[in-house]
Backbone as ProteinMPNN parsed JSONL, in Angstrom:
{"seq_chain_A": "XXXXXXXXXXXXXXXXXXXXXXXXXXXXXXXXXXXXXXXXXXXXXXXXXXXXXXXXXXXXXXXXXXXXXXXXXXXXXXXXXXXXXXXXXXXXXXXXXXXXXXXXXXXXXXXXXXXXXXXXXXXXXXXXXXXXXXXXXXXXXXXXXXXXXXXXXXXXXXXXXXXXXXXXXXXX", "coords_chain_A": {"N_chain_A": [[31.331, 87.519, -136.934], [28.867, 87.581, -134.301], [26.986, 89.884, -133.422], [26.477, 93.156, -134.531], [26.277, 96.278, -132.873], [25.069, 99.368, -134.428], [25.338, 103.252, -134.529], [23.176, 106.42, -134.464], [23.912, 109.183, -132.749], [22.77, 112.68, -132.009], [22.565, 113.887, -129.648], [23.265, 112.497, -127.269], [21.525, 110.925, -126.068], [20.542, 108.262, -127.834], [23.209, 107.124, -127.732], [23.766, 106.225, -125.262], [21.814, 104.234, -124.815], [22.506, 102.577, -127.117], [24.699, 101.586, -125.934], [23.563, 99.781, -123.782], [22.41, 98.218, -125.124], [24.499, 96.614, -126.417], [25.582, 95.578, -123.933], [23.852, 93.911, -123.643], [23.535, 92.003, -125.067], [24.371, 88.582, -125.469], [27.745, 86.749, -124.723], [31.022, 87.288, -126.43], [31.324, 88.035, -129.392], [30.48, 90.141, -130.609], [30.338, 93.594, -131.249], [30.549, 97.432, -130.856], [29.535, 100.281, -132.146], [29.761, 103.596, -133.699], [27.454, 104.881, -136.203], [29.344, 106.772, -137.29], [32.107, 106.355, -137.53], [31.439, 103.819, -138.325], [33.088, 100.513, -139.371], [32.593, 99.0, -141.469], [32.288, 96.583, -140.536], [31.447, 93.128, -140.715], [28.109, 91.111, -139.719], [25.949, 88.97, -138.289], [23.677, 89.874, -136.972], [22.403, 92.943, -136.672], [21.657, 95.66, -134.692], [20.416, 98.497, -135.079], [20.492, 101.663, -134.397], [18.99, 105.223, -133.764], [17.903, 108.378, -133.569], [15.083, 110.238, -133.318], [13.565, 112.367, -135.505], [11.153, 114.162, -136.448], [9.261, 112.347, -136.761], [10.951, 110.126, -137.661], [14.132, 108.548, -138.71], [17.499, 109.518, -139.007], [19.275, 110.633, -142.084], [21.423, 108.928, -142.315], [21.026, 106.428, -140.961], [19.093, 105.585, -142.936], [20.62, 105.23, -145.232], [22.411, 103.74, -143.756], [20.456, 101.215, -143.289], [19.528, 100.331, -145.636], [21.411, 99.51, -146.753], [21.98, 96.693, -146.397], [22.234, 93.48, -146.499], [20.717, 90.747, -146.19], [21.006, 89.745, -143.933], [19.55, 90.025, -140.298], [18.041, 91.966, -138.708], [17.633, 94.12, -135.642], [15.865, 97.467, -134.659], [16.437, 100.096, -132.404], [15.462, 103.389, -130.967], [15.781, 106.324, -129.683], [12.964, 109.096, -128.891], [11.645, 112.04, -128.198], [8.592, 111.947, -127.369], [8.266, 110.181, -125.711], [6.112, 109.412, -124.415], [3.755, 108.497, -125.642], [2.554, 105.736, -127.297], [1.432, 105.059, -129.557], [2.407, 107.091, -131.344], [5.391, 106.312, -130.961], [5.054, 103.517, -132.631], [4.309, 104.507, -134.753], [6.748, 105.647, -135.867], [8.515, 103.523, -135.324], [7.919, 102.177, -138.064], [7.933, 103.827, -139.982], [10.57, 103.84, -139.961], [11.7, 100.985, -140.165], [10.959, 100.225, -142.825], [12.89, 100.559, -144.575], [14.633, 98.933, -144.29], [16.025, 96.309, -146.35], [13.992, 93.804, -147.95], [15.323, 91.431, -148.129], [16.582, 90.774, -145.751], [16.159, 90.011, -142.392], [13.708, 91.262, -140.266], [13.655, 91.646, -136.551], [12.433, 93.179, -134.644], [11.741, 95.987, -132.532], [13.134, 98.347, -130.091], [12.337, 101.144, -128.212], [12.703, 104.301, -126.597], [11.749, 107.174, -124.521], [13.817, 110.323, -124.511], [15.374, 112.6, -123.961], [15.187, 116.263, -125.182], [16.587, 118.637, -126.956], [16.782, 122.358, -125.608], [15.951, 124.07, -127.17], [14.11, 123.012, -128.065], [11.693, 123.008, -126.399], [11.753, 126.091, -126.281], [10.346, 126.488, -128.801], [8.026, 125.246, -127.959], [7.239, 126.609, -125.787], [6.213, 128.922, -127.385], [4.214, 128.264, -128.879], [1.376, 128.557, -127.593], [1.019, 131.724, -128.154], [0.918, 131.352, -130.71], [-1.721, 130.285, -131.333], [-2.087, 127.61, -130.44], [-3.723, 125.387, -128.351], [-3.858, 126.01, -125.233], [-3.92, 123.779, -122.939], [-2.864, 121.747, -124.888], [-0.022, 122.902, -124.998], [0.644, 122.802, -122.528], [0.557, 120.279, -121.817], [2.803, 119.587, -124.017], [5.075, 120.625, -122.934], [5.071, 119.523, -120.276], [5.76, 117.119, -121.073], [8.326, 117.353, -122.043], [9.861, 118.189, -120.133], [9.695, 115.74, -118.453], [11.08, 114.312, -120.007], [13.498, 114.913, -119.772], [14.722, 113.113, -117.671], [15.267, 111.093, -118.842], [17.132, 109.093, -121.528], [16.303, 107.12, -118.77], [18.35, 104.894, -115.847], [16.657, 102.485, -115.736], [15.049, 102.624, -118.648], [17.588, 101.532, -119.864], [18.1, 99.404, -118.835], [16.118, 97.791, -119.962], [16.623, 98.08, -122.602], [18.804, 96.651, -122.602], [17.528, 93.923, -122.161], [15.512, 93.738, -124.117], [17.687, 93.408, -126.166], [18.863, 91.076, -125.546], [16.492, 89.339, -125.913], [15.906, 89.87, -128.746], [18.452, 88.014, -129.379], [18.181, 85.898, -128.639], [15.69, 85.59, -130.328], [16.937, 85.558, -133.061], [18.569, 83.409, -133.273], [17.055, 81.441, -133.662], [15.504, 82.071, -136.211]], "CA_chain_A": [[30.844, 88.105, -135.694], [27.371, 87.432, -134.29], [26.145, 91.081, -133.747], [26.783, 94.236, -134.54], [25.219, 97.351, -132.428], [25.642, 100.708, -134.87], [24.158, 103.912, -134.166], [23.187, 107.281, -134.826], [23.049, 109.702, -131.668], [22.887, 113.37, -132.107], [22.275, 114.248, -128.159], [24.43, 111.195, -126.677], [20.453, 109.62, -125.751], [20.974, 106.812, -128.478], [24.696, 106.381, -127.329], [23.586, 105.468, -124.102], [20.736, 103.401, -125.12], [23.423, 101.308, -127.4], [25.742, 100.524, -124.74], [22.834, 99.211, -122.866], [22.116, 97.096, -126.572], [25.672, 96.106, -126.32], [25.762, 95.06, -123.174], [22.645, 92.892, -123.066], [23.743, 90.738, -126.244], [24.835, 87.758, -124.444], [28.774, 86.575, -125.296], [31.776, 88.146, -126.799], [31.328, 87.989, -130.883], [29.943, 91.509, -131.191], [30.812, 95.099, -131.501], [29.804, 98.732, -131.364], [30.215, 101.488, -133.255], [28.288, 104.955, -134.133], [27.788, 105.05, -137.786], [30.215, 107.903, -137.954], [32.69, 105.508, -136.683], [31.463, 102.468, -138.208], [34.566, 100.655, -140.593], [32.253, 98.045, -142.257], [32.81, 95.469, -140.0], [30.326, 92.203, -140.894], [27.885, 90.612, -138.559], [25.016, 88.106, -138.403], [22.825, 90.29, -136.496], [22.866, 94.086, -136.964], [20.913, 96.466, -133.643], [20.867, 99.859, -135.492], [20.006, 102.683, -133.365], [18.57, 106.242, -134.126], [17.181, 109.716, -132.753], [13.836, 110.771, -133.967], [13.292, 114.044, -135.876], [9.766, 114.649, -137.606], [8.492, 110.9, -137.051], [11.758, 109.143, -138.398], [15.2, 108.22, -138.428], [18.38, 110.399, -140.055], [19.961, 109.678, -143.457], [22.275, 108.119, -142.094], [20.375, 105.354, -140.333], [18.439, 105.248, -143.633], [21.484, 104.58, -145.833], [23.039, 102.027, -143.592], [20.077, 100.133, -143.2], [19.129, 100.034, -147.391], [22.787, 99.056, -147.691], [22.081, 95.978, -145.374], [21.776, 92.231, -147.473], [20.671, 89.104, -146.054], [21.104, 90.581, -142.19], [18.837, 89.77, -139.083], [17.807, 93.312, -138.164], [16.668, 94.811, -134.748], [15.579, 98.388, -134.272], [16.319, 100.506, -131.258], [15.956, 104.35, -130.893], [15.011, 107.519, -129.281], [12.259, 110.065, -128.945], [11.266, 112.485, -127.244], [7.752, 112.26, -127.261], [7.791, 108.846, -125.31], [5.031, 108.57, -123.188], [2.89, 107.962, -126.733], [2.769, 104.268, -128.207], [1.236, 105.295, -131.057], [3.664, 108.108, -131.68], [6.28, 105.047, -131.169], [5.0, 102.845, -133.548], [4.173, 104.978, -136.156], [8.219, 106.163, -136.077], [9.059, 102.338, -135.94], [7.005, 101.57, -139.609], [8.278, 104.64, -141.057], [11.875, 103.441, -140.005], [11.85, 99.51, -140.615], [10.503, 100.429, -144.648], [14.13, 100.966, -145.041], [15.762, 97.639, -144.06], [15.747, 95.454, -147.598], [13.191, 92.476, -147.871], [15.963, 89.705, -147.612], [17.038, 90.898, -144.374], [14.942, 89.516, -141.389], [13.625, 91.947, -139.174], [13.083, 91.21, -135.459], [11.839, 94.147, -133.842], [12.374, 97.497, -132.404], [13.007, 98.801, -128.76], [12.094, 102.721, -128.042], [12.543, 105.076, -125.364], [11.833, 108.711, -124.252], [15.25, 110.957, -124.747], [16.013, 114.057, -123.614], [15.405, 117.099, -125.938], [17.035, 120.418, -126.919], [16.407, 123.497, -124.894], [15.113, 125.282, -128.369], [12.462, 122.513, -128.464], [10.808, 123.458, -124.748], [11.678, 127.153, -126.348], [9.566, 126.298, -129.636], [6.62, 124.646, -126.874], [6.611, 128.22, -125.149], [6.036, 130.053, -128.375], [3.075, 127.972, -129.242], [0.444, 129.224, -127.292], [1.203, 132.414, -129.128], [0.678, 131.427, -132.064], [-2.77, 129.942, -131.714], [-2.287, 126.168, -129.855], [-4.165, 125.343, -127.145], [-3.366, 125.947, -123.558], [-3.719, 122.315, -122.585], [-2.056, 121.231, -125.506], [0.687, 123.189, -124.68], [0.76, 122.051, -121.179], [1.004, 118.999, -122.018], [3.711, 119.084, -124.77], [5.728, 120.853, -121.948], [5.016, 118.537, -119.153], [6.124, 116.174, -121.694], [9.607, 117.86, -122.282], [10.568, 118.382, -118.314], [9.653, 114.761, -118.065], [11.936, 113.833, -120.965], [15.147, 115.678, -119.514], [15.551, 112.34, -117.243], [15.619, 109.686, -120.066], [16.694, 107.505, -121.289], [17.033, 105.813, -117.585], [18.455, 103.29, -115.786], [15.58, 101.256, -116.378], [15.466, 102.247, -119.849], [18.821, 101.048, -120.683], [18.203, 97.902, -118.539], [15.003, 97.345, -120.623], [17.285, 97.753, -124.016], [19.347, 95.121, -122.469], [16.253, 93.078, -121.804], [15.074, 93.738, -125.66], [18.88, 92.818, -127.197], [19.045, 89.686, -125.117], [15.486, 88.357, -126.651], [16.381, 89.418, -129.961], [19.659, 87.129, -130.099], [17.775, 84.22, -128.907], [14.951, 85.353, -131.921], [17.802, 85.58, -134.264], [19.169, 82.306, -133.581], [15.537, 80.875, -134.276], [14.987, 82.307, -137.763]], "C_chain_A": [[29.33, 87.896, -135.636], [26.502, 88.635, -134.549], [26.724, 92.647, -133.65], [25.924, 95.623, -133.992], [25.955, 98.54, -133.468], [24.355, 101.823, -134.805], [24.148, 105.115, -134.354], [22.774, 108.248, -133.398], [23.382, 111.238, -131.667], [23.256, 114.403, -130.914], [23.16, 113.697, -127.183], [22.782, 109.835, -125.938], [20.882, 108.004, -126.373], [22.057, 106.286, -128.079], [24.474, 105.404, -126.478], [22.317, 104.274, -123.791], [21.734, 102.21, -126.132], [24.221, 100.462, -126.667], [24.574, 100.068, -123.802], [22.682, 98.001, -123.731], [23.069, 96.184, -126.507], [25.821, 95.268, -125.182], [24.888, 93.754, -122.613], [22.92, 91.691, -124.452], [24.83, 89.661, -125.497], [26.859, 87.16, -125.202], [29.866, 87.671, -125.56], [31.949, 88.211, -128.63], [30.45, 89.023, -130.977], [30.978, 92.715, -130.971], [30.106, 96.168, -131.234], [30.263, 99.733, -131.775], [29.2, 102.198, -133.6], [28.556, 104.486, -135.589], [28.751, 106.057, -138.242], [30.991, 107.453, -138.067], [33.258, 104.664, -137.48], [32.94, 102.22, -139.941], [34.228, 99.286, -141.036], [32.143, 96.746, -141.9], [31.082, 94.222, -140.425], [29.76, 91.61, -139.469], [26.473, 89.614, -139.144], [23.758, 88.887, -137.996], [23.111, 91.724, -136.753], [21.519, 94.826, -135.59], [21.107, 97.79, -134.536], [19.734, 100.613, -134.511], [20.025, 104.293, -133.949], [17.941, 106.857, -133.269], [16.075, 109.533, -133.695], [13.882, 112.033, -134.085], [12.193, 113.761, -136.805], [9.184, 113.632, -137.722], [9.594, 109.881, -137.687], [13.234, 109.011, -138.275], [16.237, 109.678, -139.733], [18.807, 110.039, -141.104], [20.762, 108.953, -143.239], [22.203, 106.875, -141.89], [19.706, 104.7, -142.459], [19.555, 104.82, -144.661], [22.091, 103.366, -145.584], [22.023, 101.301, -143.998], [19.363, 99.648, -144.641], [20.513, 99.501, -147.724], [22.664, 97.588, -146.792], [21.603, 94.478, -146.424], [21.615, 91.228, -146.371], [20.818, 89.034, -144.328], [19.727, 90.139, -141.241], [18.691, 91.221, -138.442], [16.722, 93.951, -136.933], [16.722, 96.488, -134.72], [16.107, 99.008, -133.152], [16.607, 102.243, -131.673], [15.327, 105.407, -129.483], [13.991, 108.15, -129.271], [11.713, 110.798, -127.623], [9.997, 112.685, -126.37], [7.257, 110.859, -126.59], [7.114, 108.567, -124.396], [3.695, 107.893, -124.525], [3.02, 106.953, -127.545], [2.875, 104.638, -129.725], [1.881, 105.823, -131.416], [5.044, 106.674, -131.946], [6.321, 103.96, -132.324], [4.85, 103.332, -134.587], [6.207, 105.614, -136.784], [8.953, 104.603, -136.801], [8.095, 101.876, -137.485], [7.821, 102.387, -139.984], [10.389, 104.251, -141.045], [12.513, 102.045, -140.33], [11.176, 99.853, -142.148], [11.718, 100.354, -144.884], [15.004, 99.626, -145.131], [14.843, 96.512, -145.574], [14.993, 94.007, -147.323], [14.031, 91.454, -147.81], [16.543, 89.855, -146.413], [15.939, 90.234, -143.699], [14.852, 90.603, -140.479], [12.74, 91.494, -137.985], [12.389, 91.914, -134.525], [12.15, 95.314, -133.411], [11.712, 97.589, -130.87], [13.159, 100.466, -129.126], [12.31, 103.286, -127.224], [12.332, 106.316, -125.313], [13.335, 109.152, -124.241], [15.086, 112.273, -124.627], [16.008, 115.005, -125.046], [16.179, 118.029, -126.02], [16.785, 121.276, -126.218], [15.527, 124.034, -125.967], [13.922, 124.51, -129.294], [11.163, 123.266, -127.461], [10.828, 125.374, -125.552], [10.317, 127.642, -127.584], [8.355, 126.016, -129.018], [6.066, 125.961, -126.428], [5.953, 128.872, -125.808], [4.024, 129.392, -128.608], [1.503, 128.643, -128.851], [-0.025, 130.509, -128.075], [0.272, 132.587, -130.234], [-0.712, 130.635, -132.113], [-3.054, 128.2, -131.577], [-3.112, 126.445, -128.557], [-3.566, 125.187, -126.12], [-2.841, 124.87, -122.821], [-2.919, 121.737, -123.408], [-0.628, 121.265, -125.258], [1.262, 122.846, -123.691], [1.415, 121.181, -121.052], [2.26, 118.374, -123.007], [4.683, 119.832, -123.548], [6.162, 119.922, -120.828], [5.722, 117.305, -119.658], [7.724, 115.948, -121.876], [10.399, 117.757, -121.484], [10.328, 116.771, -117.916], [10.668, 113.916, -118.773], [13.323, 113.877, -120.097], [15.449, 114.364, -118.318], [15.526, 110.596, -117.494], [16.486, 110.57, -120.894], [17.471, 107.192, -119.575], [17.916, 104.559, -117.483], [17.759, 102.147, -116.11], [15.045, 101.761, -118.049], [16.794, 101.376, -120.465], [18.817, 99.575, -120.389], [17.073, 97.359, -119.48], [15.66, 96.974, -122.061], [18.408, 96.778, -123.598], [18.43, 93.933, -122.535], [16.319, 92.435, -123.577], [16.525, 93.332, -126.488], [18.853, 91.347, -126.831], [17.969, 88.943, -126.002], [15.476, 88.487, -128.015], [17.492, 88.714, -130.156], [19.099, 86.309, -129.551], [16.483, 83.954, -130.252], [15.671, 85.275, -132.935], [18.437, 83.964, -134.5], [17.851, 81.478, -134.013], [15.66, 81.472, -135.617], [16.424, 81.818, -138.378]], "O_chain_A": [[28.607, 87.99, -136.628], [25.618, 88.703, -135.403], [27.34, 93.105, -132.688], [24.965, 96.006, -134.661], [27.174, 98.702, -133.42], [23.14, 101.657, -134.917], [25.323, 105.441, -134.519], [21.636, 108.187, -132.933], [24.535, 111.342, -131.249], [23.961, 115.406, -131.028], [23.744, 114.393, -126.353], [22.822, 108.663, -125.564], [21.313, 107.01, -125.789], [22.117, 105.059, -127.992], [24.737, 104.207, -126.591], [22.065, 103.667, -122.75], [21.646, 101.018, -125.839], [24.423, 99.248, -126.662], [25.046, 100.048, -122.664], [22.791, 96.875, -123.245], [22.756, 94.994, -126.522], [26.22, 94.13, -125.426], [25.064, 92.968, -121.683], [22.338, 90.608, -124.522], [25.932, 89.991, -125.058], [26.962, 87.347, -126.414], [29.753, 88.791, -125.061], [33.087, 88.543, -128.962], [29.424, 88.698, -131.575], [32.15, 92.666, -130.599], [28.89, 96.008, -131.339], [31.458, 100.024, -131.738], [28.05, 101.807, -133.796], [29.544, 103.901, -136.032], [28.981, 106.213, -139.441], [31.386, 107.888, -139.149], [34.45, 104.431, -137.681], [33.403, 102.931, -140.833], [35.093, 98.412, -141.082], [31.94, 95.839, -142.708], [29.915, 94.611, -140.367], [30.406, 91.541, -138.424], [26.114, 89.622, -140.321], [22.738, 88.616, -138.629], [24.274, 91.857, -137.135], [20.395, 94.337, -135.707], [22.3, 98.077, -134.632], [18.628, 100.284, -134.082], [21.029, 104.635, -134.573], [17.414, 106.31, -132.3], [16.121, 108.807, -134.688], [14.143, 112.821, -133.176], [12.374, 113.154, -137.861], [8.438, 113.572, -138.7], [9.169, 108.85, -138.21], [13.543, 109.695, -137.3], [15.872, 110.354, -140.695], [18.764, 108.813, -141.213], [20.938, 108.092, -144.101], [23.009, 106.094, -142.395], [19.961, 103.612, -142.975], [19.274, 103.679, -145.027], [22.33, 102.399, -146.308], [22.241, 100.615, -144.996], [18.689, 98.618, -144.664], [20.763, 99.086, -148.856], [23.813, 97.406, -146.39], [20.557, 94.573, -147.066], [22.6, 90.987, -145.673], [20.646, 87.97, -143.733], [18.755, 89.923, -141.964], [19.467, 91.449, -137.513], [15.525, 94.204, -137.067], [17.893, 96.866, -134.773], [16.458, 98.022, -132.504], [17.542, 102.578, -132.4], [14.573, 105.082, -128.567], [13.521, 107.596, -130.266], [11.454, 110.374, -126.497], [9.949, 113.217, -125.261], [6.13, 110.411, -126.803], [7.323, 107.659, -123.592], [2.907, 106.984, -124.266], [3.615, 107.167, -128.601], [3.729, 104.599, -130.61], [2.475, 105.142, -132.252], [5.428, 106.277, -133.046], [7.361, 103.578, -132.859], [5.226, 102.689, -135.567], [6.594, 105.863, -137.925], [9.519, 104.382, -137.872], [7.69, 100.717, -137.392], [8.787, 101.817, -140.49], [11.192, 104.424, -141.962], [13.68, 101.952, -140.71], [10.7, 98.725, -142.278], [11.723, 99.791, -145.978], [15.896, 99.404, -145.95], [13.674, 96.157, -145.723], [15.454, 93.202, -146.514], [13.528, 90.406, -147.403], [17.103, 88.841, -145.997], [14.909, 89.914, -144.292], [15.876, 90.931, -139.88], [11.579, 91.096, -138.082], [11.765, 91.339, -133.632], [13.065, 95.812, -134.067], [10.611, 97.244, -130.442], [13.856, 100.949, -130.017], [11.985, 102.476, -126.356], [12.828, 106.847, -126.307], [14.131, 108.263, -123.937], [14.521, 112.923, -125.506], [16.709, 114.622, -125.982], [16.605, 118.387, -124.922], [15.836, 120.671, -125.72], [14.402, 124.435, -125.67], [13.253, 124.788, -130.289], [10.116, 123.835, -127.767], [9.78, 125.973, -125.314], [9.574, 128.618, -127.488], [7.414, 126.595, -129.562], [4.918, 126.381, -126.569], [5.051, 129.526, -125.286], [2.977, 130.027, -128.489], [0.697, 129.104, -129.659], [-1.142, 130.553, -128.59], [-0.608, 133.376, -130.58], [-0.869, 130.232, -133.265], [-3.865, 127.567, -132.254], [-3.135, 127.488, -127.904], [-2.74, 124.285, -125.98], [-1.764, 124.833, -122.226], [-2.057, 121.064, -122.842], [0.065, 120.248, -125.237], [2.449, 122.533, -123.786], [2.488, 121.038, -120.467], [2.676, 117.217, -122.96], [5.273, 118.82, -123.17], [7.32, 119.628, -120.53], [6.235, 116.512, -118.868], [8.31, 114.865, -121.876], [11.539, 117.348, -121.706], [10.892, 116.508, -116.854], [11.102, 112.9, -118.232], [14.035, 112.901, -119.86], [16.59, 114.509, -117.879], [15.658, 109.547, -116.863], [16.65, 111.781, -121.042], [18.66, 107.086, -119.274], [18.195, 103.664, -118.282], [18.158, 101.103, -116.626], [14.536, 100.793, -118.615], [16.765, 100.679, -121.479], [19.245, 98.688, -121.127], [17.281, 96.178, -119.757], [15.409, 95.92, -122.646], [18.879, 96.093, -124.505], [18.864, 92.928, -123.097], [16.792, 91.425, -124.098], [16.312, 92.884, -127.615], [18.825, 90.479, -127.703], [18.344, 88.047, -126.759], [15.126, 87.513, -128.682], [17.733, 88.674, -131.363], [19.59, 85.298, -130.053], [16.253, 82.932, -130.897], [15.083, 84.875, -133.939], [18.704, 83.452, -135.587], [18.031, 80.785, -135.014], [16.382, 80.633, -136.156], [16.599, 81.797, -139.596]]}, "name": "protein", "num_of_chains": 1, "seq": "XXXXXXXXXXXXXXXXXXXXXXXXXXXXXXXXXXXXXXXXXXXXXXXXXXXXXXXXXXXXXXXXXXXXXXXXXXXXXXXXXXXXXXXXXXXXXXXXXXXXXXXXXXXXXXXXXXXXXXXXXXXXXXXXXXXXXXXXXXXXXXXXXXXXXXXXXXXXXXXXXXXXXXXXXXXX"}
């Protein structure tokens, strides 16, 4: 099989950000499957997909992708805090460390995702406890802006980003 999308989605964000992965890999020699799911199946290419909690991916994500040999590996996940690059990239480093040096890795697609209620409830408290006003504001404003990602044009974008990784995969 050419590629395999597998994925970790706690919320159903990542779900719906894979079947966008899935759907943008051009052909019929792939698959998808959550990691809860997944039943080992081999592939040439591997899309693994993850939520963000605390700057990083779940154990789960982190087991598959250390169990991964000789693989063509793209990225794709969640967060909620996606209007911040930097926030973005610093998640993707701490989550590509994991995929083994003979794999090839091609890149990583991101998006904003919809939080919890008892995050926005944790945001409220802050002030409270001695955050700033604005800060607060702004991790709020951040939250109510979340609740309508990942989009359509996110998901078309993670089609975008699967399509140009399987023509980078067939290059390396």
């Amino acid at each position: 099989m050419k590629a395999m999308v597998v994925y970790s989605s706690r919320t159903g964000n990542t779900k719906k950000v894979a079947n966008g992965i899935f759907a943008g890999i051009p052909g019929d020699s792939k698959d998808i499957q959550s990691l809860e799911e997944y039943e080992g199946k081999d592939a040439e290419t591997f899309f693994v997909g993850f939520w963000t909690d605390k700057g990083t991916c779940d154990m789960t994500v982190i087991d598959f992708l250390s169990g991964l040999r000789g693989k063509k590996v793209a990225l794709f996940g969640t967060c909620g805090m996606g209007k911040d690059s930097a926030y973005m990239e610093m998640i993707e480093k701490h989550v590509k460390v994991w995929i083994p040096e003979d794999c090839t890795y091609l890149g990583a697609y991101m998006c904003q995702g919809k939080m919890p209620m008892d995050v926005r409830r944790r945001y409220e408290t802050m002030e409270k406890n001695g955050v700033e006003p604005e800060k607060v504001k702004s991790f709020l404003k951040n939250f109510d802006e979340a609740l309508l990602h990942p989009d359509d044009r996110d998901v078309q974008d993670a089609a975008a980003f699967a399509k140009r990784m399987m023509e980078k995969a067939e290059s390396c």
